[in-house]
C-alpha positions as MATLAB code, in Angstrom:
seq = 'MRLDVLASVAAWRALCEADLRTAQLILGAADATPEMFGLACFHAQQAAEKMLKALLTACLTVCLLLAIFMVATPAPAPTQRGLGSGAPKYACKVRCM';
ca = [
     -80.208  -19.952   64.848;
     -76.534  -19.602   63.218;
     -76.062  -20.705   59.736;
     -73.362  -23.203   60.536;
     -75.919  -24.932   62.948;
     -78.302  -24.683   60.425;
     -75.902  -26.471   58.185;
     -75.095  -28.981   60.322;
     -78.403  -30.157   60.882;
     -79.339  -29.679   57.078;
     -76.002  -32.609   56.704;
     -77.321  -34.899   59.231;
     -80.876  -34.838   58.034;
     -79.333  -35.578   54.313;
     -77.411  -38.168   55.679;
     -80.362  -39.865   57.608;
     -82.200  -39.450   54.399;
     -79.492  -41.734   52.461;
     -79.227  -44.397   54.928;
     -83.232  -44.470   55.092;
     -83.421  -44.940   51.248;
     -80.593  -47.448   51.302;
     -83.020  -49.387   53.744;
     -85.699  -49.259   51.677;
     -84.059  -50.078   48.266;
     -82.749  -53.478   50.247;
     -86.123  -54.278   51.383;
     -87.699  -53.668   48.007;
     -85.039  -55.969   46.379;
     -86.601  -58.772   44.624;
     -83.713  -60.866   44.995;
     -83.063  -59.606   48.804;
     -81.480  -62.646   50.855;
     -82.031  -62.844   54.422;
     -78.321  -61.569   55.073;
     -79.456  -58.446   53.340;
     -82.431  -57.775   55.806;
     -79.696  -57.477   58.339;
     -78.220  -54.615   56.379;
     -81.607  -53.267   55.983;
     -81.953  -53.226   59.414;
     -78.233  -51.570   60.123;
     -79.103  -48.760   57.751;
     -82.462  -48.101   59.272;
     -80.682  -47.987   62.719;
     -78.112  -45.697   61.486;
     -81.101  -43.398   60.064;
     -82.637  -43.052   63.486;
     -79.150  -42.320   65.108;
     -78.475  -39.679   62.464;
     -81.760  -37.731   62.877;
     -81.312  -37.639   66.615;
     -78.054  -36.294   65.886;
     -79.664  -33.533   63.996;
     -82.323  -32.876   66.341;
     -80.014  -32.826   69.479;
     -77.725  -30.257   67.490;
     -80.506  -27.665   67.182;
     -82.094  -28.417   70.299;
     -78.718  -27.790   72.208;
     -77.926  -24.881   70.074;
     -81.340  -23.342   71.351;
     -80.973  -24.187   75.024;
     -77.840  -23.011   74.715;
     -79.003  -19.625   73.171;
     -81.719  -19.645   76.034;
     -79.214  -20.158   78.802;
     -77.127  -17.052   77.737;
     -79.956  -15.474   77.373;
     -81.048  -16.045   81.070;
     -77.524  -15.164   82.381;
     -77.445  -11.695   80.364;
     -80.761  -10.809   81.710;
     -81.428   -9.815   85.220;
     -84.188  -11.199   86.726;
     -86.815   -9.030   88.666;
     -87.334   -8.715   92.147;
     -89.149  -11.039   93.855;
     -92.194   -8.692   95.054;
     -92.466   -7.757   90.895;
     -93.135  -11.840   90.291;
     -95.911  -11.995   92.959;
     -93.953  -13.270   95.696;
     -95.274  -11.308   99.076;
     -92.688  -10.433  101.900;
     -93.845  -13.072  103.828;
     -92.477  -15.888  101.579;
     -89.657  -17.775  102.464;
     -86.145  -16.826  100.839;
     -85.488  -20.137   99.153;
     -88.966  -19.571   97.383;
     -87.943  -16.229   95.856;
     -84.824  -17.681   94.788;
     -86.136  -20.677   93.217;
     -88.795  -18.466   91.677;
     -86.779  -16.161   90.149;
     -83.977  -18.406   88.530;
];
């Protein structure tokens, strides 16, 4: 993965951890009011969303790299993948994609 992608994933994760820590501090406060629990839920939701963004950033980058690799690498002939000459044409196309 490229360094800028890793930096982006690390940044999203740091933001996630900050929101999660804020939620934990609110829940652990001795003088917490019911209104404050709503804030804790908000920060917990924000933490989950930011971790999901980090995960999507990493996964989409890997998927894009795989797609580029697959386009750049020609598929072998259908007979090299175990499909005999009696297989229907569409089977060869699907199998070699």
